[in-house]
Amino acid sequence: MKLSTQDVEYVAKLARLEFTDAQKEKFTVQLNNILIYIEKLGELDTTGIAPMSHAIAVSNAFREDVERPSLGTKATLANAPDARGEFFRVPKVID
Amino acid sequence: MELHQLTIHELQKLIQNGEVSSTQITRSVFSRIDEVEERIHSYIRLMKDEALAAAARADEDIKNGNIRPLTGIPVALKDIVCTKGITTTCGSNILHNFVPPYDATVVEKLSAAGAVFVGKANMDEFAMGSSTETSFFGPTRNPWDLERIPGGSSGGSATAVAADECIASIGSDTGGSIRQPAALCGVVGLKPTYGRVSRFGLIAFASSLDQIGPFTKDVEDCAIMMNVLAGYDPRESTSVKMEVPDYRQFISRDISGWKVGIPKEYFVEGIDPEVSAAINGAIDTVKKCGGQCIDISLPHTQYSVAVYYIIAPAEASSNLARYDGVKYGFRASGERDLMEMYRKTRMEGFGEEVKRRIMIGTYALSAGYYDAYYGKASQVRALIRRDFDEAFRECDIILTPTTPTPAFKIGEKTDDPLQMYLSDIFTISTNLAGIPGISVPCGFTAAGLPIGVQFLAGHFEEGKLLQIASAFEKNAAIEKRRPSL
């Protein structure tokens, strides 16, 4: 096993997810199967191959620094689960 | 023939001759929806009132002689493209109540071309899936066999076209999500070159792979849709500033003397014998059109699924970090503090496949594993692209099956994620390399399930794809069938 149930718990914490014990067990098995399959990449010698992060050659897309209208506060807050005045409202951050 | 059964170019002639109105076409499409939608579930949301209003405006335009490329044509949109004022869910509970404040660029372009929007099509949650079974709103069924999946993730967009619940539709393709359902539902589906169509307003899954494209009833309609969709967008930093040809000029052109590469790695064990036979038939048709078929090799094909299932989840885990219950969408209730609110919102808001991919991606990017997974995958991705670059020095086009098997049964692969991932084995490397691909119907199994052939071309060679697809369609003489519903 590449990945233990403890690893699953740790990764879940990083990803801001939470699982029941049954889900953790299922995910441990499934994620291990996927990682074992992915290991086949180890067969290839990739020494000196430059990694590819874009499908096509891209460079920075600059534009003129001119002011453009934005959505505005009302439209921006319209989808918020909780808002008050000009702000998004969230549960307590600090005790 | 009913109006909803016709193609864009057939309807355009009728509109231009004043024989039908957009209102008549739109009503015909909605009466078809009333008849079959309950069994298929192509749509998450129908837009009947908006559609009839748009059709009335189109009829005004027609009366005034203002006929644009899609005036009055009913088009479905995958529920992954933002529509101003119309709920856009991405197939997820976490966005079930999200009302975008703006339109995606493709929506603006289709609107400006006169299209009438029928509704928002069903899809796998966040486009993660190959069967449309992971949608929060329930699965879509294949019109050719209601016990089977339509493919995915753009399953609803494919079935809406196949079952005549719209005239054409929009999907998105990250690892095959347009071409695979097009093949399994017997319609035409094109994934453009990365950068050819703006992704502004497309809800992000894996940003280096995602691309928007059309589903249509035939190849000429595909060219008409591409004329509307393609082009540079200053709001999208990876969209490419490059002239867009008139794609219709490639329809019905000769392909004599073209070299068509057949990659041996795509004809391996695991391919269904009926699919194999249909693809051999497609190769014969290409020869009949004057194409010269040559054997080629894409040696890193067998690694594409492994590369994809590192890169796509890694990008997804980053893109989906924005769903935290603060700015839009679903928020879980009863939380004690901010951290618990995040966790509960994401636990209740995301489905299982999305969580699985967030977990794979987070793990692959986590400290100590980055080089072994993401770094390695990005290097192999470069090798996959190099395979294509070398192949296109020898040939104009590559021909492959779109999928290894016809549509599988609903529920058949839901418990085995890896088997589900392997159903995209012939479509994934296209996205990794950023090249365009099209799936065109090439026959049926004995049980009456559609089979698709895939053509691939070099970057920005969509014209070539349409040219060979159109020649193929004309000469293949595939029996015109409609699903019996």
XYZ file of C-alpha atoms in Angstrom:
580
model
C 0.000 0.000 0.000
C 1.422 3.368 -1.006
C -1.136 5.292 0.971
C -2.342 4.537 4.504
C -5.617 5.605 6.081
C -3.572 8.162 8.062
C -2.273 9.587 4.760
C -5.859 9.868 3.524
C -6.771 11.775 6.691
C -3.793 14.107 6.233
C -4.559 14.826 2.557
C -8.246 15.360 3.425
C -7.179 17.966 5.968
C -5.078 19.765 3.329
C -8.026 19.698 0.914
C -10.530 20.914 3.543
C -12.487 17.665 3.279
C -13.692 15.278 5.966
C -14.671 11.616 5.682
C -16.411 8.981 7.769
C -14.369 5.899 8.693
C -16.125 3.820 6.018
C -15.405 6.469 3.367
C -11.767 6.672 4.475
C -11.350 2.927 4.004
C -12.983 2.952 0.579
C -10.899 5.929 -0.549
C -7.688 4.334 0.741
C -8.290 1.264 -1.462
C -9.393 3.264 -4.519
C -6.629 5.868 -4.308
C -4.036 3.113 -3.904
C -5.304 1.368 -7.051
C -5.051 4.620 -8.979
C -1.560 5.383 -7.629
C -0.353 1.873 -8.507
C -1.617 2.396 -12.062
C 0.092 5.795 -12.238
C 3.395 4.206 -11.172
C 3.844 2.905 -14.703
C 5.264 6.343 -15.545
C 8.333 5.239 -13.565
C 9.177 2.867 -16.461
C 10.133 5.853 -18.597
C 13.507 7.561 -18.419
C 12.690 11.258 -18.609
C 16.152 12.598 -17.798
C 16.655 15.922 -19.548
C 13.044 16.206 -20.815
C 11.679 19.697 -20.175
C 8.277 19.473 -18.422
C 5.313 20.723 -20.453
C 2.775 22.856 -18.640
C 0.970 24.422 -21.603
C -0.507 22.780 -24.657
C 0.611 25.607 -26.880
C 3.348 28.204 -26.588
C 1.912 30.981 -24.434
C 3.420 34.185 -23.197
C 2.096 36.775 -20.790
C -1.064 38.392 -22.089
C -0.704 42.091 -21.375
C -3.291 44.779 -21.991
C -3.262 48.531 -21.759
C -3.632 49.743 -18.192
C -6.972 51.429 -18.655
C -9.864 51.472 -16.230
C -12.792 49.217 -17.105
C -16.128 48.826 -15.362
C -16.321 45.990 -12.828
C -19.335 44.051 -11.562
C -19.941 46.304 -8.588
C -20.694 45.368 -4.992
C -24.364 44.515 -5.414
C -23.857 41.981 -8.227
C -20.781 40.568 -6.513
C -22.650 39.933 -3.265
C -25.834 38.701 -4.942
C -24.767 35.025 -4.803
C -23.305 35.130 -1.295
C -24.802 32.590 1.136
C -24.550 35.305 3.805
C -23.793 38.999 3.336
C -24.288 42.174 5.298
C -23.885 45.650 3.912
C -20.849 45.622 1.672
C -19.354 42.456 3.148
C -19.387 38.666 2.859
C -20.348 37.302 6.260
C -18.580 34.190 7.630
C -18.558 32.288 10.951
C -16.194 33.259 13.713
C -12.523 33.111 12.631
C -10.763 33.737 15.947
C -11.879 32.615 19.394
C -39.746 15.007 -41.235
C -40.430 17.118 -38.182
C -38.630 20.452 -37.812
C -36.728 19.278 -34.714
C -35.152 16.495 -36.795
C -33.490 18.864 -39.267
C -29.934 20.213 -39.324
C -28.877 23.854 -38.983
C -28.174 24.191 -42.703
C -31.503 22.592 -43.661
C -33.416 24.902 -41.296
C -31.474 27.936 -42.535
C -32.742 27.288 -46.068
C -36.317 27.035 -44.847
C -35.906 30.237 -42.808
C -34.343 32.124 -45.700
C -37.147 31.039 -48.039
C -39.699 32.200 -45.486
C -41.094 28.671 -45.191
C -40.755 28.357 -41.420
C -40.329 30.694 -38.477
C -38.016 30.340 -35.518
C -41.100 30.144 -33.306
C -42.290 27.072 -35.231
C -38.859 25.427 -34.952
C -38.578 26.240 -31.250
C -42.078 24.927 -30.524
C -41.248 21.740 -32.431
C -38.120 21.241 -30.296
C -40.083 21.770 -27.056
C -42.838 19.373 -28.135
C -40.126 16.773 -28.756
C -38.726 17.527 -25.283
C -42.203 16.984 -23.790
C -42.291 13.628 -25.542
C -38.877 12.161 -24.613
C -37.135 14.200 -21.903
C -38.606 12.260 -18.995
C -36.908 9.098 -20.265
C -33.552 10.632 -21.277
C -32.902 13.542 -18.906
C -30.719 15.596 -21.242
C -31.354 18.807 -19.327
C -30.812 20.156 -15.834
C -32.857 23.248 -16.674
C -35.131 24.097 -19.589
C -35.443 27.714 -20.747
C -38.773 27.567 -22.553
C -39.967 31.110 -21.793
C -36.597 32.643 -22.662
C -36.404 30.471 -25.797
C -39.822 31.498 -27.103
C -38.989 35.158 -26.456
C -35.673 34.740 -28.302
C -37.476 32.966 -31.153
C -39.932 35.888 -31.431
C -36.968 38.292 -31.646
C -35.371 36.045 -34.284
C -38.585 36.143 -36.306
C -38.495 39.967 -36.175
C -34.899 39.855 -37.432
C -35.849 37.451 -40.232
C -38.689 39.750 -41.270
C -36.211 42.654 -41.388
C -33.753 40.648 -43.456
C -31.234 40.494 -40.618
C -30.310 36.804 -40.889
C -27.116 35.811 -39.060
C -25.314 32.424 -38.966
C -27.612 30.903 -36.309
C -30.693 33.104 -36.460
C -33.610 31.242 -34.904
C -31.736 27.957 -34.331
C -32.409 26.179 -30.982
C -29.093 25.379 -29.250
C -28.447 23.613 -25.909
C -25.660 24.688 -23.538
C -23.747 22.363 -21.225
C -24.443 23.580 -17.678
C -20.737 24.430 -17.289
C -20.910 27.674 -19.303
C -22.084 30.725 -17.408
C -25.387 32.264 -18.476
C -26.203 35.675 -17.054
C -29.256 35.481 -14.791
C -29.774 31.749 -15.489
C -28.727 29.233 -12.807
C -25.512 27.433 -13.770
C -24.794 24.363 -11.630
C -21.896 22.481 -13.266
C -23.864 19.360 -12.258
C -23.000 19.987 -8.598
C -24.853 20.569 -5.352
C -22.221 23.147 -4.422
C -23.418 25.388 -7.299
C -27.106 24.354 -7.302
C -28.193 27.957 -6.646
C -25.441 29.865 -8.495
C -26.752 32.595 -10.812
C -23.851 33.985 -12.879
C -23.587 37.776 -13.145
C -22.171 37.498 -16.688
C -22.323 35.390 -19.864
C -19.478 33.172 -21.032
C -17.876 34.454 -24.251
C -19.306 31.510 -26.225
C -22.783 32.382 -24.931
C -22.323 35.993 -26.059
C -21.102 34.808 -29.458
C -23.974 32.356 -29.955
C -26.458 35.044 -28.886
C -24.932 37.560 -31.267
C -25.203 34.943 -34.045
C -28.958 34.678 -33.364
C -29.121 31.334 -31.515
C -32.136 30.459 -29.337
C -31.083 28.757 -26.065
C -33.194 25.712 -25.211
C -31.720 24.901 -21.814
C -28.750 23.866 -19.706
C -27.634 20.311 -20.446
C -26.822 17.653 -17.862
C -23.220 16.652 -17.229
C -20.942 14.789 -14.851
C -20.308 16.911 -11.756
C -17.614 19.482 -12.639
C -17.147 17.530 -15.903
C -15.450 14.729 -13.952
C -16.713 11.513 -15.441
C -17.216 9.520 -18.625
C -20.857 8.560 -18.219
C -22.909 11.519 -16.870
C -23.655 9.337 -13.832
C -21.908 11.671 -11.364
C -24.362 14.552 -11.932
C -25.987 15.744 -8.688
C -29.212 15.935 -10.705
C -29.245 12.244 -11.702
C -27.949 10.368 -14.747
C -28.720 10.939 -18.423
C -29.716 7.909 -20.492
C -28.515 6.932 -23.961
C -31.378 7.424 -26.479
C -30.235 4.314 -28.394
C -30.638 2.111 -25.296
C -32.093 3.625 -22.152
C -30.257 1.099 -19.959
C -26.927 2.489 -21.139
C -24.860 5.566 -20.407
C -24.581 8.338 -23.020
C -20.884 8.910 -22.306
C -19.612 11.972 -20.542
C -18.970 14.350 -19.230
C -21.048 16.290 -21.807
C -23.686 13.516 -21.872
C -26.746 15.794 -21.897
C -25.352 17.886 -24.743
C -24.852 14.689 -26.802
C -28.265 13.149 -26.062
C -30.088 16.430 -26.673
C -28.722 16.419 -30.245
C -29.132 12.644 -30.754
C -32.758 12.671 -29.547
C -33.644 15.887 -31.455
C -34.222 17.855 -28.232
C -32.229 20.698 -29.816
C -30.605 21.295 -33.214
C -27.017 21.652 -31.966
C -25.295 22.009 -28.606
C -22.186 23.128 -26.757
C -19.987 20.865 -24.656
C -16.551 20.986 -23.095
C -13.727 18.476 -23.504
C -10.924 17.999 -20.944
C -10.057 14.360 -21.711
C -12.672 13.344 -24.268
C -15.863 14.841 -22.846
C -17.138 15.958 -26.270
C -15.792 13.212 -28.553
C -16.610 10.199 -26.344
C -20.327 11.011 -25.806
C -20.611 12.065 -29.474
C -19.362 8.606 -30.488
C -21.610 6.764 -28.029
C -24.704 8.754 -29.081
C -24.086 8.751 -32.859
C -23.533 12.488 -33.420
C -20.644 14.720 -34.535
C -18.473 16.279 -31.795
C -15.395 18.462 -32.164
C -12.773 19.451 -29.610
C -10.912 22.467 -30.988
C -7.216 23.230 -30.508
C -6.411 24.535 -27.022
C -6.717 28.326 -27.344
C -9.000 28.330 -30.416
C -12.240 28.949 -28.449
C -12.378 31.279 -25.453
C -12.778 29.658 -22.038
C -14.000 32.896 -20.425
C -17.092 31.932 -18.420
C -16.384 28.199 -18.650
C -16.320 26.829 -15.096
C -12.754 25.542 -14.731
C -11.904 21.864 -14.279
C -8.311 21.461 -15.568
C -7.316 24.761 -17.102
C -4.445 23.502 -19.280
C -6.728 20.909 -20.913
C -10.290 22.349 -21.006
C -11.721 23.414 -24.354
C -15.266 24.235 -25.525
C -16.686 22.729 -28.717
C -19.891 21.830 -30.596
C -22.140 18.760 -30.956
C -24.081 18.621 -34.224
C -26.144 16.303 -36.418
C -23.665 16.469 -39.281
C -20.252 17.815 -40.266
C -21.509 20.882 -42.138
C -23.350 22.007 -38.990
C -20.120 21.513 -37.043
C -18.376 23.959 -39.424
C -21.225 26.466 -38.983
C -20.901 26.267 -35.184
C -17.102 26.593 -35.319
C -17.455 29.764 -37.391
C -19.387 31.258 -34.481
C -17.325 29.875 -31.580
C -13.718 30.283 -32.710
C -11.616 33.381 -32.219
C -9.429 35.465 -29.953
C -10.878 36.861 -26.726
C -8.965 39.553 -24.844
C -10.659 38.392 -21.611
C -9.024 34.952 -21.839
C -5.249 34.908 -21.478
C -4.710 31.554 -23.230
C -6.947 32.352 -26.183
C -4.848 32.675 -29.313
C -4.645 35.739 -31.571
C -4.830 34.045 -34.919
C -7.010 34.440 -37.967
C -10.035 32.130 -38.102
C -10.839 30.692 -41.522
C -14.390 30.263 -42.839
C -14.773 26.628 -41.794
C -17.601 26.021 -44.262
C -15.135 26.241 -47.160
C -13.666 22.881 -46.076
C -16.968 21.029 -46.537
C -17.143 18.758 -49.623
C -13.514 19.368 -50.578
C -11.434 16.571 -52.030
C -8.905 14.732 -49.841
C -7.155 12.818 -52.637
C -3.532 12.161 -51.859
C -3.846 12.954 -48.142
C -1.766 10.773 -45.916
C -3.843 9.343 -43.083
C -1.859 7.834 -40.219
C -3.165 4.761 -38.429
C -1.383 4.504 -35.038
C -0.752 0.869 -34.153
C -0.998 1.637 -30.415
C -4.749 2.284 -30.799
C -5.472 -1.202 -32.127
C -4.607 -3.257 -29.103
C -6.260 -5.792 -26.843
C -9.386 -4.589 -25.102
C -10.929 -3.014 -28.171
C -14.405 -4.359 -28.866
C -14.502 -6.545 -32.038
C -17.511 -4.666 -33.453
C -15.740 -1.321 -32.887
C -12.646 -2.757 -34.541
C -14.662 -3.917 -37.566
C -16.364 -0.513 -37.910
C -12.995 1.278 -37.767
C -11.581 -1.028 -40.451
C -14.612 -0.087 -42.522
C -13.827 3.589 -41.876
C -10.244 3.063 -43.084
C -11.619 1.541 -46.317
C -13.912 4.559 -46.755
C -10.983 6.957 -46.336
C -9.105 5.012 -49.039
C -12.170 5.229 -51.277
C -12.059 9.041 -50.798
C -8.502 9.034 -52.145
C -6.717 9.028 -48.792
C -3.521 7.065 -48.484
C -3.482 5.185 -45.160
C -0.072 4.630 -43.610
C 1.020 2.900 -40.412
C 2.397 5.243 -37.788
C 3.442 4.965 -34.159
C 2.570 7.108 -31.135
C 4.819 5.215 -28.732
C 3.787 6.948 -25.497
C 0.038 6.366 -25.938
C -0.067 3.765 -23.146
C 1.048 6.416 -20.630
C -1.597 9.015 -21.457
C -4.222 7.901 -18.908
C -1.627 7.894 -16.099
C -0.372 11.369 -17.086
C -3.917 12.676 -17.327
C -4.936 11.328 -13.906
C -2.138 13.309 -12.305
C -2.371 16.561 -14.256
C -6.171 16.894 -14.403
C -6.810 16.192 -10.688
C -3.855 18.411 -9.691
C -5.296 21.347 -11.638
C -8.793 20.500 -10.391
C -7.765 20.430 -6.728
C -6.412 23.946 -7.178
C -9.366 25.238 -9.252
C -11.960 23.785 -6.876
C -10.354 25.365 -3.792
C -12.574 28.386 -4.536
C -15.723 26.514 -3.440
C -15.682 27.378 0.234
C -19.233 28.536 0.958
C -18.268 32.218 1.205
C -18.773 34.015 -2.111
C -21.385 31.942 -3.959
C -23.121 28.599 -4.066
C -24.000 26.223 -1.275
C -23.002 26.695 2.382
C -23.563 23.964 4.988
C -25.397 25.051 8.120
C -24.719 24.478 11.806
C -20.988 25.177 11.773
C -19.099 26.331 14.862
C -16.206 28.126 13.183
C -14.825 29.049 9.772
C -12.736 25.899 9.285
C -15.641 23.629 10.109
C -17.837 25.614 7.728
C -15.323 25.032 4.902
C -15.118 21.299 5.574
C -18.858 20.728 5.964
C -19.668 22.827 2.915
C -17.217 20.886 0.748
C -18.269 17.496 2.207
C -21.945 18.117 1.552
C -21.482 20.165 -1.595
C -19.204 17.871 -3.629
C -20.049 14.361 -4.826
C -17.813 11.344 -4.449
C -15.940 11.473 -7.777
C -15.101 15.148 -7.320
C -13.760 14.437 -3.822
C -11.737 11.515 -5.175
C -10.087 13.758 -7.755
C -9.465 16.562 -5.264
C -7.766 13.956 -3.046
C -5.574 12.579 -5.881
C -4.634 16.086 -6.953
C -3.924 17.353 -3.445
C -1.754 14.295 -2.756
C 0.139 14.650 -6.060
C 0.899 18.298 -5.305
C 1.701 17.849 -1.608
C 5.158 18.425 -0.161
C 7.600 15.665 -1.070
C 5.497 14.203 -3.891
C 5.412 17.035 -6.429
C 8.451 15.936 -8.460
C 7.525 12.251 -8.428
C 3.983 12.868 -9.662
C 3.264 16.270 -11.225
C 6.850 16.841 -12.395
C 7.130 13.387 -13.929
C 3.691 13.614 -15.554
C 4.566 16.996 -17.104
C 7.697 15.463 -18.628
C 5.798 12.492 -20.080
C 3.219 14.962 -21.366
C 6.032 16.564 -23.379
C 6.874 13.133 -24.832
C 3.227 12.573 -25.808
C 3.148 15.902 -27.590
C 6.443 15.075 -29.319
C 4.893 11.811 -30.606
C 2.191 13.853 -32.353
C 4.658 16.437 -33.707
C 6.678 13.627 -35.259
C 3.594 11.816 -36.591
C 2.316 14.972 -38.325
C 5.617 15.199 -40.232
C 4.579 11.955 -41.935
C 0.823 12.357 -42.253
C -1.906 15.016 -42.612
C -4.443 13.358 -40.324
C -4.518 10.575 -37.748
C -7.455 8.128 -37.690
C -8.383 6.160 -34.540
C -11.441 4.682 -32.843
C -13.020 7.336 -30.550
C -13.752 4.781 -27.821
C -12.642 1.190 -27.198
C -16.227 -0.060 -26.713
C -19.793 1.052 -27.448
C -21.891 2.547 -24.607
C -21.733 0.509 -21.413
C -24.554 -0.143 -18.954
C -25.585 2.378 -16.301
C -23.882 1.385 -13.032
C -21.393 -0.943 -14.751
C -18.265 1.060 -13.882
C -19.338 3.313 -11.001
C -17.637 1.151 -8.359
C -14.348 0.906 -10.233
C -12.980 4.407 -10.915
C -9.921 3.100 -12.758
C -12.038 1.154 -15.293
C -14.112 4.302 -15.814
C -10.917 6.317 -16.433
C -9.697 3.759 -18.990
C -12.807 4.303 -21.121
C -11.192 7.602 -22.221
C -7.993 5.929 -23.363
C -8.280 7.050 -27.036
C -9.290 10.657 -26.392
C -7.028 11.807 -23.546
C -3.706 12.262 -25.362
C -5.329 14.813 -27.705
C -5.965 17.146 -24.747
C -2.492 16.588 -23.329
C -0.985 17.621 -26.685
C -3.523 20.441 -27.200
C -4.419 19.311 -30.743
C -7.958 19.259 -32.217
C -10.034 16.104 -32.688
C -13.427 15.229 -34.131
C -15.646 12.174 -33.676
C -17.928 11.224 -36.566
C -20.468 8.355 -36.625
C -19.100 5.332 -38.526
C -21.650 2.594 -37.952
C -23.646 0.562 -35.454
C -23.166 -2.625 -33.466
C -25.494 -5.581 -34.112
C -27.452 -4.428 -31.045
C -27.911 -0.989 -32.633
C -25.418 1.057 -30.606
C -23.546 3.842 -32.423
C -19.769 3.709 -33.055
C -17.546 6.723 -33.746
C -14.315 7.257 -35.675
C -11.926 9.943 -34.477
C -9.781 12.146 -36.713
C -6.907 14.171 -35.219
C -4.905 17.003 -36.801
C -2.077 19.355 -35.885
C -2.631 22.534 -33.851
C -5.168 24.928 -35.433
C -5.945 22.494 -38.281
C -9.682 22.247 -37.542
C -10.258 22.957 -41.249
C -8.449 19.743 -42.185
C -10.542 17.813 -39.649
C -13.761 19.152 -41.123
C -12.539 18.430 -44.655
C -11.800 14.743 -44.015
C -14.852 14.329 -41.745
C -17.089 15.759 -44.454
C -15.541 13.548 -47.169
C -15.890 10.557 -44.853
C -19.516 11.337 -44.020
C -20.418 11.646 -47.699
C -18.712 8.418 -48.778
C -19.330 6.194 -45.772
C -23.036 6.095 -46.558
C -23.851 5.211 -42.943
C -27.478 4.268 -42.805
C -29.554 7.202 -41.503
C -31.146 5.935 -38.322
C -32.858 7.643 -35.444
C -33.200 6.197 -31.967
C -36.655 4.669 -31.508
C -38.057 6.428 -28.489
